[in-house]
Structures are given as structure tokens and as C-alpha cells.
Amino acid sequence: MSQRRDLTLSIIAHEVGPVPTRSPPSGAYPDNQPKALEAHVMATHNFANAPPLDILLVPGGSGNGALERENDTTIADFIAARYQELKFLLSVCTGAKHLAISGVLDGRRATTNKASWNIVVKHGRNVSWVPTARWTQDGNIWTSSGVSAGMDMTYAFLNQLYGEEQADSVMNGMEYAPHVDPDWDPFSIVWKVSSEETPAAARVHSHECLAYMS
């Protein structure tokens, strides 16, 4: 899409520079993975010097466990501080945990990785968690289920933001056929997640997106 639109990507982490994708060792993830599996992502900013943002996408991953063990709420604090300036806020997989901790999901519908369902939803007692969803949209907040579901959510997001023709062009270039039904979710069955939404979910309805990035 950046070939068609004037977009600027900022990658934000605790420190500027290369950030390893390999999680710190723990009981759940012992230090027995070959170093060959480790890659690095170059962070352009830290949470203190991040520029103004239109769209913030919060990924998930096993590194969330390390942050929780250290009681590190830096990501949630950043979301809470920046949310009012954002046009859109998106999360993929267990990234929804940080949105829940920040409080921006209170009273809204959201979903997350079904394999980590119980680990995430405990952080959002006032969130209407949707157990059977590929992704959800509530106002300007989008949340996806695990990993590859983020691609389907992103397609739907680009479709709404830039139109079907441009979104399809990107997918065709990638040779990726996205699932377009947000309720398609066989993994809620695989991971035996309850098929019923939390009680508040029945009372909360999705709002139309009001802001668009030009």
C-alpha cells in the first residue's frame, strides 16, 4: 500500500535499534531454541520520542509473557496516553491484552488469540470479549484473533480505508486470499473457547468509523 499512498512507518519499542524477535527464556519458553531462529526488527523510536500517529497497530507474541512477569505496562501506558490522538487503533493476536490493560477497550467488543484466550481476557473485566470472531471492529478499534487472522483484519481495514479495488490489488500482489467473514473462526472450536459472548457483549453494538486517514 505504501507504493500507492504516502505512508510513514514508525516501529516503536523500549529502545531504538534492533529488537530481537526471540522471546526471553522462561518456564514456558526455555532457552533451547537455535539462534538461527532469531531475527531482529529495527525500532525507529522508543515510547518517549514516538512521533504523532494516525494509526497504531499493537502486535502480540510470547514476549508478552516476559513483560507480564516484570510487571511492565509501558505498552499499555503508551496506548492510554496516545489513544485520543489516534484515528485508528488495531491489535493482532495477544496484543489485545495491552489494549485491555490500558482501559480503551472498556465497554467495547474485542477478540484475541483463542489459544491464549484465558491469559488475555482476564485483563479486561469490562470488555465484551467475542469468543468466535476472526476479527472485531468497534468504533475506531479493531482487534484480531491469532497471528494470520491479523492479515484478514488488515484486508478489511484497508478495504474500509482505501476501497475494495486498492485492497484487492495489494492482496493479489501478495497472492493471498483473505477470509472476509469476521465471524469465521474454527479455532474457537479447536481451542474449546466458549461460544457465548460475555454478558456485556450483547448490549454493545459496533459503531461506525468516523475518521479516515487521507
PDB file of C-alpha atoms in Angstrom:
ATOM      1  CA  MET A   1       0.000   0.000   0.000  1.00  0.00           C
ATOM      2  CA  SER A   2       2.920   2.374   0.610  1.00  0.00           C
ATOM      3  CA  GLN A   3       3.590   2.212  -3.145  1.00  0.00           C
ATOM      4  CA  ARG A   4       0.172   3.771  -3.705  1.00  0.00           C
ATOM      5  CA  ARG A   5      -0.138   6.079  -0.709  1.00  0.00           C
ATOM      6  CA  ASP A   6       2.152   8.459   1.138  1.00  0.00           C
ATOM      7  CA  LEU A   7       2.618   6.459   4.332  1.00  0.00           C
ATOM      8  CA  THR A   8       5.264   6.661   7.053  1.00  0.00           C
ATOM      9  CA  LEU A   9       6.036   3.597   9.175  1.00  0.00           C
ATOM     10  CA  SER A  10       7.340   4.051  12.710  1.00  0.00           C
ATOM     11  CA  ILE A  11       8.375   0.982  14.700  1.00  0.00           C
ATOM     12  CA  ILE A  12       8.238   1.689  18.421  1.00  0.00           C
ATOM     13  CA  ALA A  13       9.944  -0.312  21.168  1.00  0.00           C
ATOM     14  CA  HIS A  14      11.517   0.198  24.573  1.00  0.00           C
ATOM     15  CA  GLU A  15      14.786   1.155  22.888  1.00  0.00           C
ATOM     16  CA  VAL A  16      15.718   2.424  19.436  1.00  0.00           C
ATOM     17  CA  GLY A  17      17.685  -0.077  17.376  1.00  0.00           C
ATOM     18  CA  PRO A  18      17.493  -3.793  16.631  1.00  0.00           C
ATOM     19  CA  VAL A  19      14.865  -5.635  18.668  1.00  0.00           C
ATOM     20  CA  PRO A  20      15.095  -9.460  18.782  1.00  0.00           C
ATOM     21  CA  THR A  21      12.008 -11.412  17.810  1.00  0.00           C
ATOM     22  CA  ARG A  22      13.111 -14.281  20.051  1.00  0.00           C
ATOM     23  CA  SER A  23      11.432 -14.121  23.453  1.00  0.00           C
ATOM     24  CA  PRO A  24      13.493 -14.170  26.652  1.00  0.00           C
ATOM     25  CA  PRO A  25      13.719 -17.683  28.125  1.00  0.00           C
ATOM     26  CA  SER A  26      11.098 -18.682  30.673  1.00  0.00           C
ATOM     27  CA  GLY A  27       9.457 -21.784  32.053  1.00  0.00           C
ATOM     28  CA  ALA A  28       7.059 -21.815  29.129  1.00  0.00           C
ATOM     29  CA  TYR A  29       9.743 -20.948  26.595  1.00  0.00           C
ATOM     30  CA  PRO A  30      13.096 -22.409  27.779  1.00  0.00           C
ATOM     31  CA  ASP A  31      16.336 -21.186  26.275  1.00  0.00           C
ATOM     32  CA  ASN A  32      16.750 -24.116  23.901  1.00  0.00           C
ATOM     33  CA  GLN A  33      15.863 -22.550  20.574  1.00  0.00           C
ATOM     34  CA  PRO A  34      18.654 -22.334  17.987  1.00  0.00           C
ATOM     35  CA  LYS A  35      19.969 -18.834  17.433  1.00  0.00           C
ATOM     36  CA  ALA A  36      19.210 -19.323  13.745  1.00  0.00           C
ATOM     37  CA  LEU A  37      15.542 -18.787  14.575  1.00  0.00           C
ATOM     38  CA  GLU A  38      16.202 -15.291  15.863  1.00  0.00           C
ATOM     39  CA  ALA A  39      15.622 -12.250  13.695  1.00  0.00           C
ATOM     40  CA  HIS A  40      15.704  -8.559  14.558  1.00  0.00           C
ATOM     41  CA  VAL A  41      13.351  -5.697  13.795  1.00  0.00           C
ATOM     42  CA  MET A  42      14.785  -2.182  13.663  1.00  0.00           C
ATOM     43  CA  ALA A  43      12.898   0.112  16.026  1.00  0.00           C
ATOM     44  CA  THR A  44      12.847   3.696  14.786  1.00  0.00           C
ATOM     45  CA  HIS A  45      11.572   5.231  18.028  1.00  0.00           C
ATOM     46  CA  ASN A  46      11.109   4.494  21.705  1.00  0.00           C
ATOM     47  CA  PHE A  47       7.949   5.169  23.687  1.00  0.00           C
ATOM     48  CA  ALA A  48       9.261   8.541  24.865  1.00  0.00           C
ATOM     49  CA  ASN A  49      10.123  10.019  21.455  1.00  0.00           C
ATOM     50  CA  ALA A  50       7.499   8.387  19.224  1.00  0.00           C
ATOM     51  CA  PRO A  51       6.050  10.856  16.690  1.00  0.00           C
ATOM     52  CA  PRO A  52       2.370  11.782  16.342  1.00  0.00           C
ATOM     53  CA  LEU A  53       0.453   8.795  14.979  1.00  0.00           C
ATOM     54  CA  ASP A  54      -2.674   8.304  12.904  1.00  0.00           C
ATOM     55  CA  ILE A  55      -2.780   4.515  13.205  1.00  0.00           C
ATOM     56  CA  LEU A  56      -1.294   2.360  15.946  1.00  0.00           C
ATOM     57  CA  LEU A  57      -1.045  -1.408  15.476  1.00  0.00           C
ATOM     58  CA  VAL A  58      -0.135  -3.437  18.560  1.00  0.00           C
ATOM     59  CA  PRO A  59       1.175  -6.950  17.826  1.00  0.00           C
ATOM     60  CA  GLY A  60       1.128  -9.902  20.179  1.00  0.00           C
ATOM     61  CA  GLY A  61       3.581 -12.717  20.756  1.00  0.00           C
ATOM     62  CA  SER A  62       5.169 -14.750  23.504  1.00  0.00           C
ATOM     63  CA  GLY A  63       7.222 -11.735  24.579  1.00  0.00           C
ATOM     64  CA  ASN A  64       4.101 -10.513  26.347  1.00  0.00           C
ATOM     65  CA  GLY A  65       4.769 -13.137  28.989  1.00  0.00           C
ATOM     66  CA  ALA A  66       8.131 -11.584  29.808  1.00  0.00           C
ATOM     67  CA  LEU A  67       6.531  -8.142  30.154  1.00  0.00           C
ATOM     68  CA  GLU A  68       3.876  -9.531  32.477  1.00  0.00           C
ATOM     69  CA  ARG A  69       6.446 -11.265  34.694  1.00  0.00           C
ATOM     70  CA  GLU A  70       8.250  -7.942  35.033  1.00  0.00           C
ATOM     71  CA  ASN A  71       5.008  -6.002  35.635  1.00  0.00           C
ATOM     72  CA  ASP A  72       5.947  -3.861  32.631  1.00  0.00           C
ATOM     73  CA  THR A  73       2.926  -1.826  31.498  1.00  0.00           C
ATOM     74  CA  THR A  74       4.861   0.505  29.187  1.00  0.00           C
ATOM     75  CA  ILE A  75       2.867  -0.508  26.106  1.00  0.00           C
ATOM     76  CA  ALA A  76      -0.500  -0.144  27.836  1.00  0.00           C
ATOM     77  CA  ASP A  77       0.561   3.213  29.270  1.00  0.00           C
ATOM     78  CA  PHE A  78       1.582   4.382  25.789  1.00  0.00           C
ATOM     79  CA  ILE A  79      -1.774   3.316  24.345  1.00  0.00           C
ATOM     80  CA  ALA A  80      -3.678   5.141  27.075  1.00  0.00           C
ATOM     81  CA  ALA A  81      -1.627   8.305  26.555  1.00  0.00           C
ATOM     82  CA  ARG A  82      -1.899   8.326  22.760  1.00  0.00           C
ATOM     83  CA  TYR A  83      -5.383   6.962  22.116  1.00  0.00           C
ATOM     84  CA  GLN A  84      -7.159  10.330  21.880  1.00  0.00           C
ATOM     85  CA  GLU A  85      -4.890  11.458  19.032  1.00  0.00           C
ATOM     86  CA  LEU A  86      -5.275   8.248  17.023  1.00  0.00           C
ATOM     87  CA  LYS A  87      -7.615   7.833  14.096  1.00  0.00           C
ATOM     88  CA  PHE A  88      -7.443   4.051  14.430  1.00  0.00           C
ATOM     89  CA  LEU A  89      -6.125   1.541  16.945  1.00  0.00           C
ATOM     90  CA  LEU A  90      -5.550  -2.086  15.914  1.00  0.00           C
ATOM     91  CA  SER A  91      -4.259  -5.165  17.691  1.00  0.00           C
ATOM     92  CA  VAL A  92      -3.223  -8.585  16.451  1.00  0.00           C
ATOM     93  CA  CYS A  93      -3.252 -11.769  18.496  1.00  0.00           C
ATOM     94  CA  THR A  94      -2.409 -11.226  22.194  1.00  0.00           C
ATOM     95  CA  GLY A  95      -1.701  -7.559  21.550  1.00  0.00           C
ATOM     96  CA  ALA A  96      -5.295  -7.045  22.704  1.00  0.00           C
ATOM     97  CA  LYS A  97      -4.031  -7.600  26.237  1.00  0.00           C
ATOM     98  CA  HIS A  98      -2.276  -4.234  26.201  1.00  0.00           C
ATOM     99  CA  LEU A  99      -5.421  -2.533  24.906  1.00  0.00           C
ATOM    100  CA  ALA A 100      -7.420  -4.130  27.708  1.00  0.00           C
ATOM    101  CA  ILE A 101      -4.950  -3.077  30.399  1.00  0.00           C
ATOM    102  CA  SER A 102      -4.928   0.478  29.041  1.00  0.00           C
ATOM    103  CA  GLY A 103      -8.695   0.745  29.532  1.00  0.00           C
ATOM    104  CA  VAL A 104      -9.527   1.754  25.951  1.00  0.00           C
ATOM    105  CA  LEU A 105     -11.497  -1.470  25.415  1.00  0.00           C
ATOM    106  CA  ASP A 106     -13.842  -0.933  28.359  1.00  0.00           C
ATOM    107  CA  GLY A 107     -17.421  -1.279  27.132  1.00  0.00           C
ATOM    108  CA  ARG A 108     -16.294  -2.372  23.672  1.00  0.00           C
ATOM    109  CA  ARG A 109     -16.282  -5.651  21.762  1.00  0.00           C
ATOM    110  CA  ALA A 110     -12.908  -7.283  21.144  1.00  0.00           C
ATOM    111  CA  THR A 111     -11.283 -10.618  20.412  1.00  0.00           C
ATOM    112  CA  THR A 112      -7.844 -12.198  20.679  1.00  0.00           C
ATOM    113  CA  ASN A 113      -5.845 -15.375  20.077  1.00  0.00           C
ATOM    114  CA  LYS A 114      -8.001 -18.355  21.024  1.00  0.00           C
ATOM    115  CA  ALA A 115      -5.011 -20.441  22.142  1.00  0.00           C
ATOM    116  CA  SER A 116      -4.246 -17.715  24.707  1.00  0.00           C
ATOM    117  CA  TRP A 117      -7.853 -16.738  25.401  1.00  0.00           C
ATOM    118  CA  ASN A 118      -7.881 -17.099  29.180  1.00  0.00           C
ATOM    119  CA  ILE A 119      -4.492 -15.431  29.523  1.00  0.00           C
ATOM    120  CA  VAL A 120      -5.710 -12.295  27.749  1.00  0.00           C
ATOM    121  CA  VAL A 121      -9.351 -11.858  28.751  1.00  0.00           C
ATOM    122  CA  LYS A 122      -8.565 -11.790  32.475  1.00  0.00           C
ATOM    123  CA  HIS A 123      -7.027  -8.356  31.879  1.00  0.00           C
ATOM    124  CA  GLY A 124     -10.290  -6.886  30.590  1.00  0.00           C
ATOM    125  CA  ARG A 125     -13.137  -7.474  33.027  1.00  0.00           C
ATOM    126  CA  ASN A 126     -15.158  -4.646  31.468  1.00  0.00           C
ATOM    127  CA  VAL A 127     -14.526  -5.733  27.882  1.00  0.00           C
ATOM    128  CA  SER A 128     -17.144  -7.551  25.806  1.00  0.00           C
ATOM    129  CA  TRP A 129     -14.901 -10.373  24.614  1.00  0.00           C
ATOM    130  CA  VAL A 130     -16.164 -12.119  21.481  1.00  0.00           C
ATOM    131  CA  PRO A 131     -15.006 -15.768  21.526  1.00  0.00           C
ATOM    132  CA  THR A 132     -15.973 -16.655  17.957  1.00  0.00           C
ATOM    133  CA  ALA A 133     -14.520 -13.984  15.692  1.00  0.00           C
ATOM    134  CA  ARG A 134     -11.751 -13.736  13.143  1.00  0.00           C
ATOM    135  CA  TRP A 135     -11.661 -10.042  13.977  1.00  0.00           C
ATOM    136  CA  THR A 136     -13.860  -7.366  15.506  1.00  0.00           C
ATOM    137  CA  GLN A 137     -14.409  -3.681  14.896  1.00  0.00           C
ATOM    138  CA  ASP A 138     -15.925  -1.400  17.499  1.00  0.00           C
ATOM    139  CA  GLY A 139     -15.692   2.269  16.618  1.00  0.00           C
ATOM    140  CA  ASN A 140     -12.117   3.045  15.634  1.00  0.00           C
ATOM    141  CA  ILE A 141     -10.692  -0.012  17.401  1.00  0.00           C
ATOM    142  CA  TRP A 142     -10.019  -3.234  15.509  1.00  0.00           C
ATOM    143  CA  THR A 143      -8.845  -6.470  17.150  1.00  0.00           C
ATOM    144  CA  SER A 144      -7.940  -9.765  15.503  1.00  0.00           C
ATOM    145  CA  SER A 145      -7.624 -13.340  16.611  1.00  0.00           C
ATOM    146  CA  GLY A 146      -4.277 -15.140  16.440  1.00  0.00           C
ATOM    147  CA  VAL A 147      -1.408 -14.376  14.091  1.00  0.00           C
ATOM    148  CA  SER A 148      -2.667 -14.899  10.498  1.00  0.00           C
ATOM    149  CA  ALA A 149      -6.083 -13.511  11.434  1.00  0.00           C
ATOM    150  CA  GLY A 150      -4.303 -10.181  11.541  1.00  0.00           C
ATOM    151  CA  MET A 151      -3.901 -10.338   7.761  1.00  0.00           C
ATOM    152  CA  ASP A 152      -7.635 -10.824   7.291  1.00  0.00           C
ATOM    153  CA  MET A 153      -8.381  -7.952   9.651  1.00  0.00           C
ATOM    154  CA  THR A 154      -5.879  -5.776   7.810  1.00  0.00           C
ATOM    155  CA  TYR A 155      -7.560  -6.541   4.491  1.00  0.00           C
ATOM    156  CA  ALA A 156     -10.938  -5.496   5.914  1.00  0.00           C
ATOM    157  CA  PHE A 157      -9.327  -2.385   7.393  1.00  0.00           C
ATOM    158  CA  LEU A 158      -7.660  -1.399   4.106  1.00  0.00           C
ATOM    159  CA  ASN A 159     -10.906  -2.099   2.287  1.00  0.00           C
ATOM    160  CA  GLN A 160     -12.745   0.348   4.521  1.00  0.00           C
ATOM    161  CA  LEU A 161      -9.962   2.920   4.458  1.00  0.00           C
ATOM    162  CA  TYR A 162      -8.958   2.900   0.781  1.00  0.00           C
ATOM    163  CA  GLY A 163     -11.642   0.915  -1.019  1.00  0.00           C
ATOM    164  CA  GLU A 164     -12.003  -2.614  -2.333  1.00  0.00           C
ATOM    165  CA  GLU A 165     -10.058  -2.043  -5.555  1.00  0.00           C
ATOM    166  CA  GLN A 166      -6.862  -0.953  -3.816  1.00  0.00           C
ATOM    167  CA  ALA A 167      -7.190  -3.535  -1.041  1.00  0.00           C
ATOM    168  CA  ASP A 168      -7.687  -6.314  -3.599  1.00  0.00           C
ATOM    169  CA  SER A 169      -4.711  -5.077  -5.594  1.00  0.00           C
ATOM    170  CA  VAL A 170      -2.471  -5.459  -2.546  1.00  0.00           C
ATOM    171  CA  MET A 171      -3.801  -8.952  -1.802  1.00  0.00           C
ATOM    172  CA  ASN A 172      -3.431 -10.037  -5.431  1.00  0.00           C
ATOM    173  CA  GLY A 173       0.156  -8.858  -5.443  1.00  0.00           C
ATOM    174  CA  MET A 174       0.780 -10.962  -2.340  1.00  0.00           C
ATOM    175  CA  GLU A 175      -1.237 -13.855  -3.798  1.00  0.00           C
ATOM    176  CA  TYR A 176      -3.184 -14.009  -0.546  1.00  0.00           C
ATOM    177  CA  ALA A 177      -6.894 -14.840  -0.397  1.00  0.00           C
ATOM    178  CA  PRO A 178      -8.245 -13.307   2.816  1.00  0.00           C
ATOM    179  CA  HIS A 179     -11.184 -14.586   4.804  1.00  0.00           C
ATOM    180  CA  VAL A 180     -13.774 -11.828   4.555  1.00  0.00           C
ATOM    181  CA  ASP A 181     -16.251 -13.078   7.172  1.00  0.00           C
ATOM    182  CA  PRO A 182     -15.327 -11.684  10.609  1.00  0.00           C
ATOM    183  CA  ASP A 183     -17.376 -14.444  12.256  1.00  0.00           C
ATOM    184  CA  TRP A 184     -15.399 -17.268  10.591  1.00  0.00           C
ATOM    185  CA  ASP A 185     -13.458 -18.817  13.462  1.00  0.00           C
ATOM    186  CA  PRO A 186     -12.829 -22.581  13.549  1.00  0.00           C
ATOM    187  CA  PHE A 187     -10.094 -22.059  16.113  1.00  0.00           C
ATOM    188  CA  SER A 188     -12.570 -21.201  18.847  1.00  0.00           C
ATOM    189  CA  ILE A 189     -13.652 -24.840  18.453  1.00  0.00           C
ATOM    190  CA  VAL A 190     -10.099 -26.171  18.239  1.00  0.00           C
ATOM    191  CA  TRP A 191      -9.187 -24.415  21.481  1.00  0.00           C
ATOM    192  CA  LYS A 192     -12.573 -25.071  23.111  1.00  0.00           C
ATOM    193  CA  VAL A 193     -13.357 -21.418  23.769  1.00  0.00           C
ATOM    194  CA  SER A 194     -16.932 -20.756  24.917  1.00  0.00           C
ATOM    195  CA  SER A 195     -19.253 -19.955  22.030  1.00  0.00           C
ATOM    196  CA  GLU A 196     -21.087 -17.294  24.033  1.00  0.00           C
ATOM    197  CA  GLU A 197     -20.003 -13.690  24.313  1.00  0.00           C
ATOM    198  CA  THR A 198     -19.512 -12.112  27.698  1.00  0.00           C
ATOM    199  CA  PRO A 199     -22.817 -10.691  29.049  1.00  0.00           C
ATOM    200  CA  ALA A 200     -21.915  -7.112  28.166  1.00  0.00           C
ATOM    201  CA  ALA A 201     -21.296  -8.035  24.536  1.00  0.00           C
ATOM    202  CA  ALA A 202     -24.987  -8.478  23.857  1.00  0.00           C
ATOM    203  CA  ARG A 203     -25.594  -4.898  24.910  1.00  0.00           C
ATOM    204  CA  VAL A 204     -22.737  -3.291  22.989  1.00  0.00           C
ATOM    205  CA  HIS A 205     -23.060  -2.593  19.282  1.00  0.00           C
ATOM    206  CA  SER A 206     -20.310  -1.685  16.840  1.00  0.00           C
ATOM    207  CA  HIS A 207     -20.071   1.983  15.931  1.00  0.00           C
ATOM    208  CA  GLU A 208     -19.315   3.325  12.503  1.00  0.00           C
ATOM    209  CA  CYS A 209     -15.802   4.545  11.873  1.00  0.00           C
ATOM    210  CA  LEU A 210     -15.806   8.319  11.905  1.00  0.00           C
ATOM    211  CA  ALA A 211     -12.215   9.156  10.964  1.00  0.00           C
ATOM    212  CA  TYR A 212     -10.216   8.318   7.881  1.00  0.00           C
ATOM    213  CA  MET A 213      -6.592   8.920   7.051  1.00  0.00           C
ATOM    214  CA  SER A 214      -6.067  10.668   3.733  1.00  0.00           C
TER     215      SER A 214
END
